[in-house]
PDB file of C-alpha atoms and ligand atoms in Angstrom:
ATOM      1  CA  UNK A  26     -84.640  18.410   1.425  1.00  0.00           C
ATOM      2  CA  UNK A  27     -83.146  21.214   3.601  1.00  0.00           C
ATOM      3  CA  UNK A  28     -86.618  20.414   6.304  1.00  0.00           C
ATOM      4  CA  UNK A  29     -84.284  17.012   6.576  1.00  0.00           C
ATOM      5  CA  UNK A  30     -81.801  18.938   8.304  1.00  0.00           C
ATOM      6  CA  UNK A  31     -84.098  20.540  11.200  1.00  0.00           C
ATOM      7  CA  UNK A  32     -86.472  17.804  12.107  1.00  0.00           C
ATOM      8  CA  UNK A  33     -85.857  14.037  12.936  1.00  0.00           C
ATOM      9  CA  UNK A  34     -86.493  11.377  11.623  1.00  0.00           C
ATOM     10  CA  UNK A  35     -86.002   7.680  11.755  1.00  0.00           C
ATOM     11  CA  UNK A  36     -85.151   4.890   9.097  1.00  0.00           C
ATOM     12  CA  UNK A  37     -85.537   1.543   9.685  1.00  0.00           C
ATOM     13  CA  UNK A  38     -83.686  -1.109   7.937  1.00  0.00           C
ATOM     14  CA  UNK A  39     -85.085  -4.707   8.448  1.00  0.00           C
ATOM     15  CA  UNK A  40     -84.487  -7.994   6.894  1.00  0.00           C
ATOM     16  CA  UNK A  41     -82.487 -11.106   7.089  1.00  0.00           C
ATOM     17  CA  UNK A  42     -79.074 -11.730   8.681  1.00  0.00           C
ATOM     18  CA  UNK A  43     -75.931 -11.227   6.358  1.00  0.00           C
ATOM     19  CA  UNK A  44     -78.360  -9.368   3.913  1.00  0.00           C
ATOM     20  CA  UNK A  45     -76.438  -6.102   3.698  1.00  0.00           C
ATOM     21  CA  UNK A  46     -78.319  -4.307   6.108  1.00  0.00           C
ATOM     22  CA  UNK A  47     -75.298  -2.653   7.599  1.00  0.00           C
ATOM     23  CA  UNK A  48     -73.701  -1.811   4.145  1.00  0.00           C
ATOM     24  CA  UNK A  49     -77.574  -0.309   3.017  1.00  0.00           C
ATOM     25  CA  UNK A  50     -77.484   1.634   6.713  1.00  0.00           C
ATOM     26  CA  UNK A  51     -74.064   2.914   6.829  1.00  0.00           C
ATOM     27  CA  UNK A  52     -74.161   4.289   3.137  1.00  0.00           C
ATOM     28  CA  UNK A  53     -77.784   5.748   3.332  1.00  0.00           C
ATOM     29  CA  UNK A  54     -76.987   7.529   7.239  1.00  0.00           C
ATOM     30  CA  UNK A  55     -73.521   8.984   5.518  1.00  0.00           C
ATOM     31  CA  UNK A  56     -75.930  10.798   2.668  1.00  0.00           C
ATOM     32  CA  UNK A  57     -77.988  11.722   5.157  1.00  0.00           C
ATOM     33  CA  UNK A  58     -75.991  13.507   7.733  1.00  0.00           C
ATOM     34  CA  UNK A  59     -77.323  10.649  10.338  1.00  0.00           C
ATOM     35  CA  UNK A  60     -76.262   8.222  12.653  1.00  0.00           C
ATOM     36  CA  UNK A  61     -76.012   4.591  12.334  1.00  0.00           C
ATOM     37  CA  UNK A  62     -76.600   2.461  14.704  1.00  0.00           C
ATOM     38  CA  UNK A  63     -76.118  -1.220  14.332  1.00  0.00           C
ATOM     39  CA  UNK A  64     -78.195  -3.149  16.392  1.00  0.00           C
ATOM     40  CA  UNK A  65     -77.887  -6.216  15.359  1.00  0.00           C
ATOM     41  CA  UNK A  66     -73.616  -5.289  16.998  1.00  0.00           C
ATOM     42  CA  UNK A  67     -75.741  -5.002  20.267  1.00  0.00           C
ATOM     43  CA  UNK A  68     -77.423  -8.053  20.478  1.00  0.00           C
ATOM     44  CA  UNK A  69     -73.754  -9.735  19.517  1.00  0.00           C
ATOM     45  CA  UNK A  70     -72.161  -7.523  22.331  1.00  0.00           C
ATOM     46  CA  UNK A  71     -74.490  -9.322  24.933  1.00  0.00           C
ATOM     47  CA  UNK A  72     -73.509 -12.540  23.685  1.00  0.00           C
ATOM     48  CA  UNK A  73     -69.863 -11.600  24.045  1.00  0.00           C
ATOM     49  CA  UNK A  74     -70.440 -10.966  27.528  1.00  0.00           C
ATOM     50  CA  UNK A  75     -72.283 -13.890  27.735  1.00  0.00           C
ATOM     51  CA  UNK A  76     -69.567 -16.270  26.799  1.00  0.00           C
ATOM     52  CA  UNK A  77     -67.240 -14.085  28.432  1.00  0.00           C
ATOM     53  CA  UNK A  78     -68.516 -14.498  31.865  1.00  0.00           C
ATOM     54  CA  UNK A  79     -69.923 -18.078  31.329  1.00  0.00           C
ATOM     55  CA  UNK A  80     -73.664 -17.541  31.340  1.00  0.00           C
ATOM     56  CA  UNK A  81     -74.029 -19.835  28.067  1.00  0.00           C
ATOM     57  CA  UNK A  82     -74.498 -23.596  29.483  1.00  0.00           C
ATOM     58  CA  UNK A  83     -74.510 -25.637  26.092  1.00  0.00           C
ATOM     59  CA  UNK A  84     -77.016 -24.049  24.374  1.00  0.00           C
ATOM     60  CA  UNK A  85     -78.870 -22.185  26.518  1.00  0.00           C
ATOM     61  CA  UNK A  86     -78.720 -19.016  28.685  1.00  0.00           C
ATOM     62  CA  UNK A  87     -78.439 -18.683  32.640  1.00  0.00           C
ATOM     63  CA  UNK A  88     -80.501 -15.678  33.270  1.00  0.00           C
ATOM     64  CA  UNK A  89     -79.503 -15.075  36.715  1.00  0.00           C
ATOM     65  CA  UNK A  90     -75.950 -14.799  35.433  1.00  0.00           C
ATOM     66  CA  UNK A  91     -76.615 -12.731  32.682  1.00  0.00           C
ATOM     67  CA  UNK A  92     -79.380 -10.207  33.966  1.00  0.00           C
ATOM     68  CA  UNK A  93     -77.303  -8.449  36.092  1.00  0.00           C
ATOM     69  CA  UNK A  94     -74.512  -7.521  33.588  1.00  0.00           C
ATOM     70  CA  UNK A  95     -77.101  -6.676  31.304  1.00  0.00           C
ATOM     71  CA  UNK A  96     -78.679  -4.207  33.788  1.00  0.00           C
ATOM     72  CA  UNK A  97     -75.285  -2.450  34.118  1.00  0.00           C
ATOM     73  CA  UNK A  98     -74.194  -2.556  30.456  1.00  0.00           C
ATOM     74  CA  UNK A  99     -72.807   0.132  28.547  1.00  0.00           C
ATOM     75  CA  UNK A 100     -72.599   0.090  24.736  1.00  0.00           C
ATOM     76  CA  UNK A 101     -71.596   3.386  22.669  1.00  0.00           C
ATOM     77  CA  UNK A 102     -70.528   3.526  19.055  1.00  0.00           C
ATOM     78  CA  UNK A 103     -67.114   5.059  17.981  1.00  0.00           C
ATOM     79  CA  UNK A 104     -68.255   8.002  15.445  1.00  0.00           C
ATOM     80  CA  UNK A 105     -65.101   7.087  13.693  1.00  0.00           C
ATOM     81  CA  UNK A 106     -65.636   3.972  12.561  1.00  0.00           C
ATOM     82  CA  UNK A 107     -68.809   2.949  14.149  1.00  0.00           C
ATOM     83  CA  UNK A 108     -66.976  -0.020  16.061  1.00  0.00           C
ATOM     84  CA  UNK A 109     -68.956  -1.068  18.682  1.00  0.00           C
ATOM     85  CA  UNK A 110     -67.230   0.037  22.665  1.00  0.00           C
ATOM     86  CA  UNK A 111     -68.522  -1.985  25.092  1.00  0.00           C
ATOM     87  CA  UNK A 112     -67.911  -0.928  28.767  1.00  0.00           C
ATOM     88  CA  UNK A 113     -65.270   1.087  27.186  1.00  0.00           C
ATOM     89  CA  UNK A 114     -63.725  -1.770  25.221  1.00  0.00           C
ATOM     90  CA  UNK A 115     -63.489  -1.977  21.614  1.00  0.00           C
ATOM     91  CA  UNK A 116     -64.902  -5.476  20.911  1.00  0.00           C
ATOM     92  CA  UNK A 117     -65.768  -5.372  17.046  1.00  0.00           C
ATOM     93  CA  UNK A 118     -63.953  -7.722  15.557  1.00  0.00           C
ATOM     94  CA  UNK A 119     -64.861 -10.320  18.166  1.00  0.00           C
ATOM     95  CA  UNK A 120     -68.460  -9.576  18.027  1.00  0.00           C
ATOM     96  CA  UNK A 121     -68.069 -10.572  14.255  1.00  0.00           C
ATOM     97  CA  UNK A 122     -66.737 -14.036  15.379  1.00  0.00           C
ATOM     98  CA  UNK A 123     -67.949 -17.440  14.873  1.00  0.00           C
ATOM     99  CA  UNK A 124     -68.252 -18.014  18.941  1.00  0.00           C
ATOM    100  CA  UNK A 125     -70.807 -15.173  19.102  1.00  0.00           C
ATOM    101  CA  UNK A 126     -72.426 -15.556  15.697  1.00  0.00           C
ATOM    102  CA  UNK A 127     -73.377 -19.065  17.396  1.00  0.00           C
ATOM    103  CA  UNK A 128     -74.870 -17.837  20.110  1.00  0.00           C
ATOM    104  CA  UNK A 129     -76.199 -14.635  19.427  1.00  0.00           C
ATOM    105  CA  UNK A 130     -79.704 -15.536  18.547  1.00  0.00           C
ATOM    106  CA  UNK A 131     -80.041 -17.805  21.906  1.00  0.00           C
ATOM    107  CA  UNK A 132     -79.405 -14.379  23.742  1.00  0.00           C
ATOM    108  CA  UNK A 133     -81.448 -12.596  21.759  1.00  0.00           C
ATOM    109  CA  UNK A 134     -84.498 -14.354  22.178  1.00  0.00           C
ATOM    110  CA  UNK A 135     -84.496 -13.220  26.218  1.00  0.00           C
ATOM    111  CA  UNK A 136     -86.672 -10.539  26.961  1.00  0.00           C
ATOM    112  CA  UNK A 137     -84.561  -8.503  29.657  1.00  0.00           C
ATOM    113  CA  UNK A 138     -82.182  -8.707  26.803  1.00  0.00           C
ATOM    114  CA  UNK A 139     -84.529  -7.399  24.552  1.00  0.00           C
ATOM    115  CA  UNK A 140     -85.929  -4.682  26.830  1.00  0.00           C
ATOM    116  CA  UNK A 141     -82.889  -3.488  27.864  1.00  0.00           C
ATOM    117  CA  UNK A 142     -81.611  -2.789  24.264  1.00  0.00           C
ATOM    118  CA  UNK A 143     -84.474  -1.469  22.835  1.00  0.00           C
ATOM    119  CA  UNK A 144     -84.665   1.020  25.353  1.00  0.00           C
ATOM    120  CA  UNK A 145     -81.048   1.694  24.470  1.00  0.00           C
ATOM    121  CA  UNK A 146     -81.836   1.810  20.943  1.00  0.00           C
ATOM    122  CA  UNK A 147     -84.169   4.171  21.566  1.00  0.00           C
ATOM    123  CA  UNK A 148     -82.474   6.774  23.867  1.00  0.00           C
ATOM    124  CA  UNK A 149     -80.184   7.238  20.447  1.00  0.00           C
ATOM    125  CA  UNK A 150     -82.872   8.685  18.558  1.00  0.00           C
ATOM    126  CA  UNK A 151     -83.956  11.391  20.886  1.00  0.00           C
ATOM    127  CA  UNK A 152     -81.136  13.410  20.551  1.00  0.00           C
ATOM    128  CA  UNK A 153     -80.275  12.296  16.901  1.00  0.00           C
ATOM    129  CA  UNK A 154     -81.972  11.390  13.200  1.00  0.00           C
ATOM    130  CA  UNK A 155     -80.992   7.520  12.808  1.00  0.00           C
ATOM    131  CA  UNK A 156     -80.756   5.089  10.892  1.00  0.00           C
ATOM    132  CA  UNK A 157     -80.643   1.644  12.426  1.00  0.00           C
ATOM    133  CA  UNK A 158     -80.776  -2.083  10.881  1.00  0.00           C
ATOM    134  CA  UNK A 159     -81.688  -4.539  12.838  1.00  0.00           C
ATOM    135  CA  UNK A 160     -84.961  -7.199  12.517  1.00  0.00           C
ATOM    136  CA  UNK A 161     -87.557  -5.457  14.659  1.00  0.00           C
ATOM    137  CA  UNK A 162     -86.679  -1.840  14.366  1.00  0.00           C
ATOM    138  CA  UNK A 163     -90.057  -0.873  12.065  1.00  0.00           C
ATOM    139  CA  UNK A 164     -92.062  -3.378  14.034  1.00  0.00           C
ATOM    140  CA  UNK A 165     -90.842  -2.478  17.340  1.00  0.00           C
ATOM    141  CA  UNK A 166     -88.448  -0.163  18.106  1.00  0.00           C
ATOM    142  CA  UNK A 167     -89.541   2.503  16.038  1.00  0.00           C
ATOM    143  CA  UNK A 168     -93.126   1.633  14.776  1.00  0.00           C
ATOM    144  CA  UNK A 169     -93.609   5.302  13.876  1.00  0.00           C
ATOM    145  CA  UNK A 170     -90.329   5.467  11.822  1.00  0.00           C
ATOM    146  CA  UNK A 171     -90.818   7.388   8.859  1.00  0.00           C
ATOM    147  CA  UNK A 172     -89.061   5.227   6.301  1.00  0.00           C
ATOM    148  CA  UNK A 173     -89.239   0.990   6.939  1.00  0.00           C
ATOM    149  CA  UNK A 174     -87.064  -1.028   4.263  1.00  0.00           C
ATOM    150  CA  UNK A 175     -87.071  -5.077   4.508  1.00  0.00           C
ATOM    151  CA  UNK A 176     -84.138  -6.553   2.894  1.00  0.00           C
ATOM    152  CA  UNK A 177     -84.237 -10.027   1.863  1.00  0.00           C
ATOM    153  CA  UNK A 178     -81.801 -12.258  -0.299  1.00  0.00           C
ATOM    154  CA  UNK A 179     -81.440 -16.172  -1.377  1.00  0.00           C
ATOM    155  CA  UNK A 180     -79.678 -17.647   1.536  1.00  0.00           C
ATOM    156  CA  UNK A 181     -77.406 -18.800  -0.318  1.00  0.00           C
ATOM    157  CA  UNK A 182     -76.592 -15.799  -1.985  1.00  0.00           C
ATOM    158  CA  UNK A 183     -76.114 -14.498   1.602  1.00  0.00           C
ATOM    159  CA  UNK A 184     -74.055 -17.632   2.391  1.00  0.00           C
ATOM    160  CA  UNK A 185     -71.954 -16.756  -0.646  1.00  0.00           C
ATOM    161  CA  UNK A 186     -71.238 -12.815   0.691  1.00  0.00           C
ATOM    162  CA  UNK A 187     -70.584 -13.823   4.096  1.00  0.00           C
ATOM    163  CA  UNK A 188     -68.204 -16.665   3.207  1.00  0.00           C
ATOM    164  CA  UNK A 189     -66.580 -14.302   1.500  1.00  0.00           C
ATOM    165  CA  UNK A 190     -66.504 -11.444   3.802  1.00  0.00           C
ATOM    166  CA  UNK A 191     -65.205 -13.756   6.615  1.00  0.00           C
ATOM    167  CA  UNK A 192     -62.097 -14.747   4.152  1.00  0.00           C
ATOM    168  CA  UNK A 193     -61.097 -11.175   3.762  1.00  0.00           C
ATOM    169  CA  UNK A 194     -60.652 -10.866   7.457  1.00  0.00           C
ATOM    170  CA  UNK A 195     -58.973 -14.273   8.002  1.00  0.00           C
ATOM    171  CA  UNK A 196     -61.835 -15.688   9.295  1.00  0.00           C
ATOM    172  CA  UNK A 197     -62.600 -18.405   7.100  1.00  0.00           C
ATOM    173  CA  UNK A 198     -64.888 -20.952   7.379  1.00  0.00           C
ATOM    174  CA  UNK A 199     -66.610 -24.144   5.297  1.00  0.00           C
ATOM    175  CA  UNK A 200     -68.905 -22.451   2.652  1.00  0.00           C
ATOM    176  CA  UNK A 201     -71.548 -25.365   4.089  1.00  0.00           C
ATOM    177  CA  UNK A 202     -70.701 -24.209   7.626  1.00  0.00           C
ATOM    178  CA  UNK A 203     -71.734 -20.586   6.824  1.00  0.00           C
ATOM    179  CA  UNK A 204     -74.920 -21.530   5.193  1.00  0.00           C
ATOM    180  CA  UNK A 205     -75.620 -23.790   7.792  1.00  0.00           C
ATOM    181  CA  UNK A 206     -75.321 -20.753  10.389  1.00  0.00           C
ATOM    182  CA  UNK A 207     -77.162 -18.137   8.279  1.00  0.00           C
ATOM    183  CA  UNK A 208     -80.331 -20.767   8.107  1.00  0.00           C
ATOM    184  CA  UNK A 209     -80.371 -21.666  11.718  1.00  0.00           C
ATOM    185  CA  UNK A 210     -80.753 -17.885  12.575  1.00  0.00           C
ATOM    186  CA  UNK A 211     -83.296 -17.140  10.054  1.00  0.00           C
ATOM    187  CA  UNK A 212     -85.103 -19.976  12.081  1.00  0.00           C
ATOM    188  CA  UNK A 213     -84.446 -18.805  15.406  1.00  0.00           C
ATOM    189  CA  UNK A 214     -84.823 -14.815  14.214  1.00  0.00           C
ATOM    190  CA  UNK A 215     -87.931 -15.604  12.645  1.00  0.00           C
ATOM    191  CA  UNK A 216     -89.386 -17.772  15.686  1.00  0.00           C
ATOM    192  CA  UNK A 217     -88.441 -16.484  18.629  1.00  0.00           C
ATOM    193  CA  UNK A 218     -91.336 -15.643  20.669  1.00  0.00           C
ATOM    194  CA  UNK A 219     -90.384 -11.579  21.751  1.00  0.00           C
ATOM    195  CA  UNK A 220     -90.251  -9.547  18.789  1.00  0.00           C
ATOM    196  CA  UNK A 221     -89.504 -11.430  15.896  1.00  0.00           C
ATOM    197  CA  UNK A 222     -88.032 -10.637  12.608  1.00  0.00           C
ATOM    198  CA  UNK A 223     -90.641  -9.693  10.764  1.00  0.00           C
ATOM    199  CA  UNK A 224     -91.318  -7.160   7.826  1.00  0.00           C
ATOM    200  CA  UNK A 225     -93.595  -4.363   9.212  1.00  0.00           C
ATOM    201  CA  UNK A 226     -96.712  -3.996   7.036  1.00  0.00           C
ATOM    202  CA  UNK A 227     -95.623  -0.535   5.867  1.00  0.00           C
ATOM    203  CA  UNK A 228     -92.449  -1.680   4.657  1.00  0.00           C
ATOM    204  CA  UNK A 229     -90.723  -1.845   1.238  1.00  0.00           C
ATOM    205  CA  UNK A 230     -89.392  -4.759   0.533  1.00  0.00           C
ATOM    206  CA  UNK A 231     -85.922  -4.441  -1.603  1.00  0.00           C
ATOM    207  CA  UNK A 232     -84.385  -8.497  -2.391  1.00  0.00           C
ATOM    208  CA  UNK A 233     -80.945  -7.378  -3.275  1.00  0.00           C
ATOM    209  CA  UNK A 234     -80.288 -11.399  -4.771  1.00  0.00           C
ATOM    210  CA  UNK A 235     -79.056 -10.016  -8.108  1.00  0.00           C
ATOM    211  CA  UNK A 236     -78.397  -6.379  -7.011  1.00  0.00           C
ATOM    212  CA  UNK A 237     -75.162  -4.747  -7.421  1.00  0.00           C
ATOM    213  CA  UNK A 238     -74.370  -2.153  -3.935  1.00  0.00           C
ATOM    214  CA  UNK A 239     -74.711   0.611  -5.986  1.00  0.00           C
ATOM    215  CA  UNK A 240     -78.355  -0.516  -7.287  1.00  0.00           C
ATOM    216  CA  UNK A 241     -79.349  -1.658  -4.015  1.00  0.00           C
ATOM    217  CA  UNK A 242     -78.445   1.855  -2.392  1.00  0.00           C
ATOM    218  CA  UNK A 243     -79.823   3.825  -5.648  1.00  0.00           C
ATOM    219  CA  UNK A 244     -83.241   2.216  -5.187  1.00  0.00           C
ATOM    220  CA  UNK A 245     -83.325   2.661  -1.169  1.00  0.00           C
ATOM    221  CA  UNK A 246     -82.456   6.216  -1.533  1.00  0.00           C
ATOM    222  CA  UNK A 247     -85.298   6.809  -4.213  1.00  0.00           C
ATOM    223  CA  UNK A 248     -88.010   5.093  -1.651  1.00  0.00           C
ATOM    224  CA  UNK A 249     -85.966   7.033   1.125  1.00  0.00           C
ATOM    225  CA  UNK A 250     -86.414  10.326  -0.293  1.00  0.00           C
ATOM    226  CA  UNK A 251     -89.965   9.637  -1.644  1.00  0.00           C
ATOM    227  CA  UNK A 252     -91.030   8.960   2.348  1.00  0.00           C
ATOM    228  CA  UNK A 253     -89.150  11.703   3.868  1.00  0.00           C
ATOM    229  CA  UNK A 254     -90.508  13.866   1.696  1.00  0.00           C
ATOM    230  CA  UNK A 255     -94.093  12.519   2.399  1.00  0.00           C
ATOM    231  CA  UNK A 256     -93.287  12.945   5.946  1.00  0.00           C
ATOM    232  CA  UNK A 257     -91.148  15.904   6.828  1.00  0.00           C
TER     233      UNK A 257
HETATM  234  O1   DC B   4     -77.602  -8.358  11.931  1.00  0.00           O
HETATM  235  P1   DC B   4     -76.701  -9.274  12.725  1.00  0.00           P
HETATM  236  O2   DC B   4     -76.351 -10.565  12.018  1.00  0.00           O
HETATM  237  O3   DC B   4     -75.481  -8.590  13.254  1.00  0.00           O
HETATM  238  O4   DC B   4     -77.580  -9.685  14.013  1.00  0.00           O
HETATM  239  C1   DC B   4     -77.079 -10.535  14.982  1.00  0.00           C
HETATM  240  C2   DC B   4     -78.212 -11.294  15.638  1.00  0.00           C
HETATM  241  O5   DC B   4     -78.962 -10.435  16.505  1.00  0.00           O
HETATM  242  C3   DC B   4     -79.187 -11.943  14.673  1.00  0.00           C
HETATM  243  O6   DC B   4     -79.235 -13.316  14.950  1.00  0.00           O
HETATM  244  C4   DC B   4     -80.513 -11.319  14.966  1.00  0.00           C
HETATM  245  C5   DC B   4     -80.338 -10.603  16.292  1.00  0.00           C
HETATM  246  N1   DC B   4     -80.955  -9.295  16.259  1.00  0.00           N
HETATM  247  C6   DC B   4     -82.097  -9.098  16.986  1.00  0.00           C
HETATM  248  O7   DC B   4     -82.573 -10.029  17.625  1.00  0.00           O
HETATM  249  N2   DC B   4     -82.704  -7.884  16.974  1.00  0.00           N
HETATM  250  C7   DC B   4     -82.184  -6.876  16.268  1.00  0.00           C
HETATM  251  N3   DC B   4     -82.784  -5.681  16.286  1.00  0.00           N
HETATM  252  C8   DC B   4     -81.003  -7.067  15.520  1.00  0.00           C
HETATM  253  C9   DC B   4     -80.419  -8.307  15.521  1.00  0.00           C
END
């Protein structure tokens, strides 16, 4: 695997929100030796903004508001930790919020939105190997990646895991509440007219439902190794 080293090469990590994706991404880019890059934490950075600088009427998005903080956006990830710095502001923990997590996939479904970050997304890769998770990143952003994984899980598995999740950082909400979210966005993810979530047709599909971590990254890396070794 030393060929790994000198060349790059891009993984892709698709699937459903609150799947793991990030956990899968994080872990796999560490054993790797390449960066992570959260997408999804994009996406949820231009909702922030959004709601920040009121451009989210009830539901919906006013473009002309938007577009223009958009165009001058700039979103970096701390190497440390990976927290998301937007316009030099550390905004991770209230990306992760309830507020955004609302909103998110109404911004997301706008294609200067879209554009703009998947131009973003990928500018990383051209100086870097990467390994990003997202919902479009084998179908879209990088069609020619040479490893494509779909996650998928029982929502309410995923329900279950993000209930929990939010709990540990004293962010609790109704179980029914988080479920309720989770299946709204699979809706909106998987409908949206730009780019949808979809699994790319090369991609291996791994439904974690009754993995453990440590079985879910075991069999990645297997499929991960398998491909780069195909392809490198
Ligand atoms: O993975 P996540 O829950 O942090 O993603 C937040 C939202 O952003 C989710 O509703 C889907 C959307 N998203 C997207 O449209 N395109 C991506 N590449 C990643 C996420």
């Amino acid at each position: 695997m030393n060929s790994l080293m000198s060349k790059k090469y891009q993984v892709a990590v698709d699937g459903f929100s609150s799947c793991g994706k990030s956990t899968l991404a994080k872990q796999i880019a560490q054993l790797l030796g390449a960066v992570y890059i959260d997408s999804g934490a994009m996406y949820r950075a231009i909702a922030l903004i959004a709601l920040r600088n009121n451009c989210v009427e009830k539901d919906s998005v006013n473009k002309d508001c938007l577009k223009p903080l958009v165009e001058n956006v700039k979103i970096e990830f701390q190497p440390s930790d990976n927290h998301l710095i937007l316009n030099g502001e550390d905004v991770e923990l209230e990306i992760r919020g309830k507020e955004v997590a609302s909103h998110v996939s109404e911004v997301a479904k706008h294609g200067f939105v879209r554009e703009k970050m998947v131009k973003m997304q990928q500018d990383y890769s051209l100086t870097n190997s990467v390994v990003m998770d997202g919902s479009d990143i084998g179908t879209h952003v990088f069609p020619n990646a040479e490893v494509k994984l779909f996650l998928t899980a029982d929502p309410e598995v995923r329900a279950q895991r993000r209930f929990y999740e939010l709990k540990e950082k004293g962010m609790e909400q109704p179980f029914e509440e988080v479920l309720e979210n989770i299946k709204q966005r699979d809706e909106a993810d998987q409908n949206r007219e730009i780019a949808p979530l979809r699994k790319a047709d090369d991609a291996t599909i791994i439904d974690n439902s009754v993995m453990s971590r440590e079985q879910q990254l075991e069999h990645a890396l297997q499929i991960i190794y398998v491909k780069l070794g195909e392809a490198l």
